[in-house]
Tab-separated table of C-alpha atoms and ligand atoms in Angstrom:
chain	number	residue	atom	x	y	z
F	29	UNK	CA	65.260	124.696	116.393
F	30	UNK	CA	63.921	122.711	113.468
F	31	UNK	CA	63.434	124.840	110.357
F	32	UNK	CA	63.572	124.602	106.586
F	33	UNK	CA	63.726	126.666	103.435
F	34	UNK	CA	62.811	125.641	99.924
F	35	UNK	CA	63.799	127.220	96.614
F	36	UNK	CA	63.080	126.533	92.990
F	37	UNK	CA	60.744	127.387	90.131
F	38	UNK	CA	58.265	124.954	88.594
F	39	UNK	CA	60.100	124.846	85.248
F	40	UNK	CA	63.539	125.779	86.538
F	41	UNK	CA	66.383	123.310	87.002
F	42	UNK	CA	64.919	121.816	90.144
F	43	UNK	CA	63.920	122.243	93.760
F	44	UNK	CA	66.216	122.649	96.733
F	45	UNK	CA	65.391	122.138	100.400
F	46	UNK	CA	67.633	122.995	103.340
F	47	UNK	CA	66.662	121.517	106.684
F	48	UNK	CA	68.321	122.578	109.875
F	49	UNK	CA	67.901	121.237	113.378
F	50	UNK	CA	67.416	117.519	112.672
F	51	UNK	CA	69.234	115.695	115.468
F	52	UNK	CA	72.224	113.477	114.713
F	53	UNK	CA	71.957	109.714	114.535
F	54	UNK	CA	68.577	109.503	112.782
F	55	UNK	CA	68.509	106.725	110.180
F	56	UNK	CA	67.253	108.070	106.851
F	57	UNK	CA	66.064	105.920	103.975
F	58	UNK	CA	66.238	107.532	100.557
F	59	UNK	CA	63.834	104.868	99.267
F	60	UNK	CA	61.262	106.045	101.791
F	61	UNK	CA	61.596	109.663	100.600
F	62	UNK	CA	61.279	108.570	96.974
F	63	UNK	CA	58.220	106.499	97.764
F	64	UNK	CA	56.595	109.522	99.385
F	65	UNK	CA	57.393	111.561	96.268
F	66	UNK	CA	55.755	108.872	94.174
F	67	UNK	CA	52.638	108.904	96.362
F	68	UNK	CA	52.366	112.677	95.812
F	69	UNK	CA	52.561	112.304	92.061
F	70	UNK	CA	49.583	109.973	91.940
F	71	UNK	CA	45.850	110.595	91.818
F	72	UNK	CA	43.266	110.484	89.063
F	73	UNK	CA	42.947	113.842	87.314
F	74	UNK	CA	46.600	114.923	87.294
F	75	UNK	CA	47.731	116.645	84.095
F	76	UNK	CA	50.442	115.997	81.512
F	77	UNK	CA	53.282	117.239	83.703
F	78	UNK	CA	53.166	114.172	85.909
F	79	UNK	CA	53.889	112.031	82.851
F	80	UNK	CA	57.139	113.961	82.408
F	81	UNK	CA	58.320	114.015	86.008
F	82	UNK	CA	59.343	110.993	88.026
F	83	UNK	CA	60.548	112.688	91.178
F	84	UNK	CA	63.631	111.398	92.924
F	85	UNK	CA	65.596	113.029	95.692
F	86	UNK	CA	69.317	113.638	95.691
F	87	UNK	CA	70.911	114.163	99.101
F	88	UNK	CA	73.616	116.821	98.891
F	89	UNK	CA	74.573	117.236	102.551
F	90	UNK	CA	73.916	116.349	106.170
F	91	UNK	CA	73.611	112.572	105.846
F	92	UNK	CA	76.512	110.131	105.975
F	93	UNK	CA	76.212	106.368	105.690
F	94	UNK	CA	72.460	106.515	106.128
F	95	UNK	CA	72.375	108.674	109.245
F	96	UNK	CA	71.936	112.370	109.947
F	97	UNK	CA	75.021	114.257	111.122
F	98	UNK	CA	73.221	117.119	112.882
F	99	UNK	CA	74.446	119.510	110.199
F	100	UNK	CA	72.119	121.105	107.625
F	101	UNK	CA	70.574	118.580	105.258
F	102	UNK	CA	70.284	119.652	101.632
F	103	UNK	CA	67.884	117.903	99.284
F	104	UNK	CA	67.560	118.334	95.528
F	105	UNK	CA	64.796	117.233	93.165
F	106	UNK	CA	65.463	117.685	89.473
F	107	UNK	CA	62.765	119.059	87.156
F	108	UNK	CA	62.879	116.800	84.124
F	109	UNK	CA	60.707	119.366	82.336
F	110	UNK	CA	63.570	121.913	82.558
F	111	UNK	CA	64.932	120.746	79.211
F	112	UNK	CA	61.721	122.056	77.570
F	113	UNK	CA	62.021	125.436	79.315
F	114	UNK	CA	65.726	126.197	79.087
F	115	UNK	CA	65.186	129.441	77.167
F	116	UNK	CA	62.043	130.608	78.981
F	117	UNK	CA	63.584	130.001	82.399
F	118	UNK	CA	67.243	130.810	81.741
F	119	UNK	CA	69.102	133.176	84.064
F	120	UNK	CA	70.906	134.666	81.033
F	121	UNK	CA	69.213	137.897	79.718
F	122	UNK	CA	70.242	136.844	76.196
F	123	UNK	CA	67.044	134.737	75.919
F	124	UNK	CA	64.594	137.418	77.078
F	125	UNK	CA	63.657	138.787	73.649
F	126	UNK	CA	62.766	135.342	72.278
F	127	UNK	CA	60.043	134.614	74.867
F	128	UNK	CA	56.493	136.003	74.915
F	129	UNK	CA	55.371	137.191	78.357
F	130	UNK	CA	52.248	135.688	79.979
F	131	UNK	CA	49.787	138.579	80.320
F	132	UNK	CA	46.344	137.083	81.023
F	133	UNK	CA	45.936	136.412	84.743
F	134	UNK	CA	43.874	133.420	85.895
F	135	UNK	CA	41.120	134.277	88.397
F	136	UNK	CA	41.793	132.414	91.647
F	137	UNK	CA	45.548	132.141	91.012
F	138	UNK	CA	48.465	134.123	92.449
F	139	UNK	CA	48.913	135.726	88.992
F	140	UNK	CA	47.326	139.176	89.431
F	141	UNK	CA	48.153	140.058	93.052
F	142	UNK	CA	51.634	138.588	92.436
F	143	UNK	CA	52.566	140.842	89.489
F	144	UNK	CA	51.252	143.900	91.310
F	145	UNK	CA	53.082	143.067	94.530
F	146	UNK	CA	56.440	142.312	92.861
F	147	UNK	CA	56.007	144.851	90.027
F	148	UNK	CA	56.360	142.333	87.185
F	149	UNK	CA	55.146	142.591	83.581
F	150	UNK	CA	55.282	138.860	82.930
F	151	UNK	CA	52.989	136.575	84.923
F	152	UNK	CA	55.511	133.757	84.482
F	153	UNK	CA	57.652	135.524	87.100
F	154	UNK	CA	54.854	134.772	89.587
F	155	UNK	CA	53.383	131.485	88.468
F	156	UNK	CA	56.699	129.657	88.441
F	157	UNK	CA	57.157	129.943	92.195
F	158	UNK	CA	53.522	130.008	93.266
F	159	UNK	CA	53.086	126.669	91.470
F	160	UNK	CA	52.317	123.607	93.538
F	161	UNK	CA	55.485	122.081	92.111
F	162	UNK	CA	57.116	123.438	95.284
F	163	UNK	CA	55.197	120.849	97.290
F	164	UNK	CA	57.421	118.081	95.896
F	165	UNK	CA	60.177	119.443	98.119
F	166	UNK	CA	57.838	119.855	101.077
F	167	UNK	CA	56.972	116.174	100.736
F	168	UNK	CA	60.661	115.195	100.659
F	169	UNK	CA	61.260	117.270	103.786
F	170	UNK	CA	58.147	115.825	105.430
F	171	UNK	CA	59.516	112.368	104.663
F	172	UNK	CA	62.463	113.173	106.952
F	173	UNK	CA	60.032	114.288	109.666
F	174	UNK	CA	58.013	111.093	109.213
F	175	UNK	CA	61.137	108.979	109.674
F	176	UNK	CA	61.981	110.932	112.825
F	177	UNK	CA	58.460	110.425	114.224
F	178	UNK	CA	58.507	106.709	113.384
F	179	UNK	CA	61.344	106.326	115.932
F	180	UNK	CA	58.690	107.201	118.521
F	181	UNK	CA	55.932	105.086	116.916
F	182	UNK	CA	54.097	108.158	115.668
F	183	UNK	CA	52.355	107.448	112.366
F	184	UNK	CA	50.849	109.874	109.909
F	185	UNK	CA	48.301	109.144	107.194
F	186	UNK	CA	45.520	110.630	105.097
F	187	UNK	CA	42.479	109.897	102.979
F	188	UNK	CA	40.079	111.852	100.778
F	189	UNK	CA	36.435	112.278	101.817
F	190	UNK	CA	35.096	114.670	99.180
F	191	UNK	CA	35.695	115.519	95.536
F	192	UNK	CA	33.146	118.013	94.269
F	193	UNK	CA	29.653	116.626	94.883
F	194	UNK	CA	30.905	113.103	95.760
F	195	UNK	CA	31.460	112.753	99.489
F	196	UNK	CA	31.230	110.422	102.446
F	197	UNK	CA	29.796	111.513	105.811
F	198	UNK	CA	32.865	110.932	107.944
F	199	UNK	CA	31.032	111.884	111.160
F	200	UNK	CA	29.323	108.486	111.098
F	201	UNK	CA	32.697	106.706	111.459
F	202	UNK	CA	34.599	106.003	114.658
F	203	UNK	CA	38.024	107.448	113.892
F	204	UNK	CA	40.438	105.762	116.286
F	205	UNK	CA	44.066	104.747	115.826
F	206	UNK	CA	43.181	101.385	114.295
F	207	UNK	CA	40.515	102.618	111.874
F	208	UNK	CA	42.573	105.635	110.795
F	209	UNK	CA	45.577	103.475	109.910
F	210	UNK	CA	43.338	101.099	107.974
F	211	UNK	CA	41.669	103.961	106.094
F	212	UNK	CA	45.101	105.295	105.118
F	213	UNK	CA	46.186	101.846	103.931
F	214	UNK	CA	43.080	101.458	101.798
F	215	UNK	CA	43.475	105.025	100.506
F	216	UNK	CA	46.947	104.053	99.296
F	217	UNK	CA	45.268	101.541	96.971
F	218	UNK	CA	42.729	104.038	95.595
F	219	UNK	CA	43.179	106.232	92.502
F	220	UNK	CA	41.687	109.160	94.398
F	221	UNK	CA	42.941	108.194	97.907
F	222	UNK	CA	39.365	107.441	98.956
F	223	UNK	CA	39.025	104.268	101.045
F	224	UNK	CA	35.255	103.999	100.512
F	225	UNK	CA	34.683	102.202	97.207
F	226	UNK	CA	31.183	103.580	96.439
F	227	UNK	CA	32.300	107.151	96.994
F	228	UNK	CA	35.527	106.469	95.106
F	229	UNK	CA	33.517	105.547	92.016
F	230	UNK	CA	31.420	108.719	92.293
F	231	UNK	CA	34.580	110.804	92.740
F	232	UNK	CA	36.074	109.379	89.565
F	233	UNK	CA	32.852	110.274	87.714
F	234	UNK	CA	33.026	113.840	89.067
F	235	UNK	CA	36.619	114.169	87.817
F	236	UNK	CA	35.733	112.646	84.439
F	237	UNK	CA	33.007	115.226	84.068
F	238	UNK	CA	35.477	118.018	84.833
F	239	UNK	CA	37.935	116.618	82.279
F	240	UNK	CA	35.178	116.510	79.657
F	241	UNK	CA	33.975	120.042	80.425
F	242	UNK	CA	37.439	121.665	80.553
F	243	UNK	CA	36.767	122.378	84.212
F	244	UNK	CA	38.529	121.580	87.520
F	245	UNK	CA	37.320	120.303	90.884
F	246	UNK	CA	38.410	120.517	94.522
F	247	UNK	CA	37.635	118.496	97.613
F	248	UNK	CA	38.342	117.611	101.215
F	249	UNK	CA	40.828	115.276	102.854
F	250	UNK	CA	41.618	114.134	106.361
F	251	UNK	CA	45.163	113.962	107.599
F	252	UNK	CA	45.959	112.418	110.952
F	253	UNK	CA	48.728	111.538	113.403
F	254	UNK	CA	48.456	108.676	115.882
F	255	UNK	CA	50.401	107.868	119.037
F	256	UNK	CA	51.325	111.507	119.634
F	257	UNK	CA	52.323	112.035	123.290
F	258	UNK	CA	50.340	114.364	125.543
F	259	UNK	CA	51.714	117.891	125.765
F	260	UNK	CA	53.086	118.936	122.362
F	261	UNK	CA	52.404	122.630	121.805
F	262	UNK	CA	51.367	124.854	124.684
F	263	UNK	CA	48.507	126.904	126.095
F	264	UNK	CA	50.820	129.625	127.453
F	265	UNK	CA	51.215	131.764	124.348
F	266	UNK	CA	49.348	132.197	121.054
F	267	UNK	CA	52.151	131.188	118.726
F	268	UNK	CA	52.897	127.991	120.633
F	269	UNK	CA	49.397	126.518	120.241
F	270	UNK	CA	49.644	123.285	118.269
F	271	UNK	CA	46.272	123.680	116.537
F	272	UNK	CA	47.202	127.193	115.385
F	273	UNK	CA	50.565	125.971	114.103
F	274	UNK	CA	49.040	123.014	112.252
F	275	UNK	CA	46.170	125.057	110.780
F	276	UNK	CA	48.548	127.727	109.471
F	277	UNK	CA	50.907	125.182	107.954
F	278	UNK	CA	48.167	123.140	106.281
F	279	UNK	CA	46.565	126.349	104.980
F	280	UNK	CA	49.904	127.210	103.361
F	281	UNK	CA	49.561	124.275	100.976
F	282	UNK	CA	48.650	125.680	97.556
F	283	UNK	CA	44.850	125.937	97.004
F	284	UNK	CA	43.820	124.996	100.573
F	285	UNK	CA	41.005	127.273	101.696
F	286	UNK	CA	39.725	125.675	104.926
F	287	UNK	CA	41.268	123.738	107.794
F	288	UNK	CA	39.337	122.120	110.649
F	289	UNK	CA	40.557	120.263	113.708
F	290	UNK	CA	38.471	117.330	114.968
F	291	UNK	CA	34.741	117.893	114.406
F	292	UNK	CA	35.673	121.392	113.168
F	293	UNK	CA	32.762	123.510	111.949
F	294	UNK	CA	30.260	120.957	113.304
F	295	UNK	CA	31.321	121.963	116.823
F	296	UNK	CA	29.369	125.164	116.311
F	297	UNK	CA	26.008	123.491	115.969
F	298	UNK	CA	25.644	121.275	119.064
F	299	UNK	CA	25.432	121.763	122.839
F	300	UNK	CA	28.669	121.428	124.797
F	301	UNK	CA	27.406	118.436	126.749
F	302	UNK	CA	27.345	116.436	123.486
F	303	UNK	CA	30.785	117.435	122.289
F	304	UNK	CA	33.391	117.440	125.043
F	305	UNK	CA	35.466	114.268	125.239
F	306	UNK	CA	34.796	112.964	128.761
F	307	UNK	CA	37.747	111.843	130.857
F	308	UNK	CA	38.171	108.305	132.284
F	309	UNK	CA	40.981	106.540	134.100
F	310	UNK	CA	42.265	102.970	133.992
F	311	UNK	CA	45.982	102.991	134.851
F	312	UNK	CA	46.126	106.035	132.572
F	313	UNK	CA	43.747	108.816	131.507
F	314	UNK	CA	41.705	108.039	128.426
F	315	UNK	CA	38.744	109.265	126.331
F	316	UNK	CA	36.018	107.375	124.554
F	317	UNK	CA	35.428	110.100	121.965
F	318	UNK	CA	37.618	112.528	120.024
F	319	UNK	CA	35.495	115.485	118.942
F	320	UNK	CA	38.429	117.790	119.727
F	321	UNK	CA	40.676	116.033	117.205
F	322	UNK	CA	43.422	115.261	119.706
F	323	UNK	CA	44.100	118.866	120.713
F	324	UNK	CA	42.839	120.696	123.812
F	325	UNK	CA	44.092	124.126	124.857
F	326	UNK	CA	46.633	124.177	122.043
F	327	UNK	CA	48.239	120.924	123.266
F	328	UNK	CA	48.098	117.343	122.062
F	329	UNK	CA	46.008	115.258	124.474
F	330	UNK	CA	47.158	111.797	123.395
F	331	UNK	CA	44.192	111.075	121.133
F	332	UNK	CA	44.749	110.914	117.357
F	333	UNK	CA	45.287	114.360	115.876
F	334	UNK	CA	42.679	114.758	113.144
F	335	UNK	CA	42.809	117.584	110.629
F	336	UNK	CA	40.350	118.160	107.812
F	337	UNK	CA	41.381	120.380	104.894
F	338	UNK	CA	39.480	121.628	101.863
F	339	UNK	CA	41.121	122.446	98.555
F	340	UNK	CA	39.521	124.791	96.060
F	341	UNK	CA	39.321	123.723	92.399
F	342	UNK	CA	42.546	124.465	90.505
F	343	UNK	CA	42.209	127.927	88.856
F	344	UNK	CA	43.800	126.921	85.528
F	345	UNK	CA	40.835	126.051	83.325
F	346	UNK	CA	40.862	124.669	79.774
F	347	UNK	CA	37.560	126.527	79.361
F	348	UNK	CA	38.933	129.821	80.667
F	349	UNK	CA	37.150	132.524	82.643
F	350	UNK	CA	37.034	136.230	81.931
F	351	UNK	CA	40.098	138.268	82.766
F	352	UNK	CA	41.937	141.433	81.715
F	353	UNK	CA	45.247	141.581	79.831
F	354	UNK	CA	47.763	143.216	82.175
F	355	UNK	CA	49.460	145.179	79.367
F	356	UNK	CA	46.576	146.205	77.046
F	357	UNK	CA	43.844	146.242	79.777
F	358	UNK	CA	41.540	144.575	77.244
F	359	UNK	CA	38.929	142.033	78.296
F	360	UNK	CA	40.360	138.591	77.471
F	361	UNK	CA	40.096	134.951	78.419
F	362	UNK	CA	42.538	133.833	81.121
F	363	UNK	CA	45.701	132.034	80.034
F	364	UNK	CA	45.593	128.259	79.765
F	365	UNK	CA	48.603	126.031	79.901
F	366	UNK	CA	48.559	122.312	80.542
F	367	UNK	CA	47.306	121.731	84.086
F	368	UNK	CA	45.852	119.306	86.617
F	369	UNK	CA	42.070	118.819	86.731
F	370	UNK	CA	41.983	117.543	90.299
F	371	UNK	CA	44.891	117.306	92.748
F	372	UNK	CA	43.049	116.542	95.991
F	373	UNK	CA	44.710	113.108	96.334
F	374	UNK	CA	48.124	114.737	95.936
F	375	UNK	CA	47.185	117.456	98.421
F	376	UNK	CA	46.351	114.827	101.030
F	377	UNK	CA	49.855	113.364	100.734
F	378	UNK	CA	51.289	116.870	100.999
F	379	UNK	CA	49.074	117.376	104.080
F	380	UNK	CA	50.726	114.344	105.671
F	381	UNK	CA	54.169	115.841	105.163
F	382	UNK	CA	53.126	119.202	106.517
F	383	UNK	CA	51.501	117.639	109.585
F	384	UNK	CA	54.558	115.416	110.136
F	385	UNK	CA	56.772	118.486	110.053
F	386	UNK	CA	54.617	120.396	112.577
F	387	UNK	CA	54.548	117.466	114.969
F	388	UNK	CA	58.264	116.732	114.623
F	389	UNK	CA	59.017	120.394	115.349
F	390	UNK	CA	56.755	120.462	118.425
F	391	UNK	CA	58.215	117.118	119.542
F	392	UNK	CA	61.761	118.478	119.316
F	393	UNK	CA	60.745	121.598	121.210
F	394	UNK	CA	59.451	119.376	124.032
F	395	UNK	CA	62.063	116.619	124.077
F	396	UNK	CA	64.819	118.477	122.216
F	397	UNK	CA	68.457	117.604	122.102
F	398	UNK	CA	71.179	117.351	119.500
F	399	UNK	CA	71.251	113.579	119.120
F	400	UNK	CA	68.607	110.871	118.888
F	401	UNK	CA	70.042	109.287	122.057
F	402	UNK	CA	69.469	112.464	124.028
F	403	UNK	CA	65.917	112.856	122.715
F	404	UNK	CA	64.999	109.230	123.376
F	405	UNK	CA	66.251	109.523	126.959
F	406	UNK	CA	64.150	112.600	127.561
F	407	UNK	CA	61.087	111.020	125.902
F	408	UNK	CA	61.406	107.809	127.958
F	409	UNK	CA	61.747	109.815	131.158
F	410	UNK	CA	58.554	111.760	130.348
F	411	UNK	CA	56.650	108.582	129.494
F	412	UNK	CA	57.711	106.712	132.639
F	413	UNK	CA	57.853	109.440	135.247
F	414	UNK	CA	55.213	111.922	134.161
F	415	UNK	CA	52.648	110.258	131.882
F	416	UNK	CA	52.333	107.249	134.221
F	417	UNK	CA	52.338	109.029	137.541
G	25	EPS	C1	50.843	123.685	88.529
G	25	EPS	C2	50.683	123.424	87.163
G	25	EPS	C3	51.053	122.112	86.567
G	25	EPS	C4	51.058	121.059	87.651
G	25	EPS	C5	51.973	121.565	88.750
G	25	EPS	C6	51.316	122.685	89.476
G	25	EPS	O1	52.353	122.107	86.059
G	25	EPS	P1	52.688	122.495	84.547
G	25	EPS	O2	52.411	123.957	84.439
G	25	EPS	O3	54.147	122.171	84.351
G	25	EPS	O4	51.786	121.644	83.698
G	25	EPS	O5	51.432	119.810	87.156
G	25	EPS	O6	52.290	120.571	89.648
G	25	EPS	C7	53.530	120.021	89.578
G	25	EPS	C8	54.424	120.290	88.640
G	25	EPS	C9	53.770	119.059	90.625
G	25	EPS	O7	54.883	118.538	90.706
G	25	EPS	O8	52.835	118.827	91.419
G	25	EPS	C10	50.524	125.023	89.082
G	25	EPS	O9	50.345	125.975	88.318
G	25	EPS	O10	50.419	125.156	90.326
């Protein structure tokens, strides 16, 4: 079974990821992982922290001479910022008295429920781990999943369709394999990962306004997977449904508040006759539309998997909102530390990694084996004997 754990605080020494269940014999490029990390760090509206960090992965176990061994893979990403936080984040109690606790919770953040749940008197004990810094490791881990999927020609990509009031009506576009890959490629060239230049300009203006006003802004991105075989996930039990698995995983990305599959919420406002993807046959089954976003009955149906996710504005505001000091109970303004203004572009890259992981896991459940050779044999058999029957 494919699984992973991450550990690490935002201003601690670094982030660790342990991945178990990757088959042996998978070629892994460290350059590819590092490039994914770089993509995540980009985007107009990131804060000062991204000027400090230049994320690079160190591989501590599980890979020898460029290939997976089948044993647990350990990844490490150093926090360059650690050197500025050595006292505040030290494991040695000696430093405790020299550091002021954070006591003014930010509305919208994990701060207040976190200190109550874990019985802390310093919000730093919560914010360090709830921070989106953790997603750097999820992207590194997703980069392994992407390299696994590439062996089966499965590609993952993303692009941003809304930042605040600036948006493009994506329903007017035909989203097929070719157009999705092109949109992702063009998004890679955009400061906000938006492939539509008019909207891109408006998005930048929206972010500039937020920067000027000491505010923050959220948005919506699409993340997709193409060339996914029919039959990943299952209809037989609730926790095996691919759409449920993907939605839960994407929702777990910091600040994501909505996830839709295919036409998503729009499916609630039309008659069924307009929305189902009719079935045709020419040597194989095919569809001319993809309102269902590549998933029917909790299973992939061979069409591109299309997921839309919406991120709320980041709760750390330079112009802070009202809050209450957790120690004095006085009305105060929420704490402000350096922060991002808009991280929707970064979230879309994180979405890719999370989707890649979900699909790789479902793929291994279907075609599983301990080595790439075994998995490829099983996949080829399915393609030749079952898909083409
Ligand atoms: C984050 C706050 C900021 C972001 C951080 C997430 O960090 P800092 O408090 O050090 O300025 O930059 O994101 C990352 C460090 C990252 O790698 O994406 C938060 O509170 O969630």
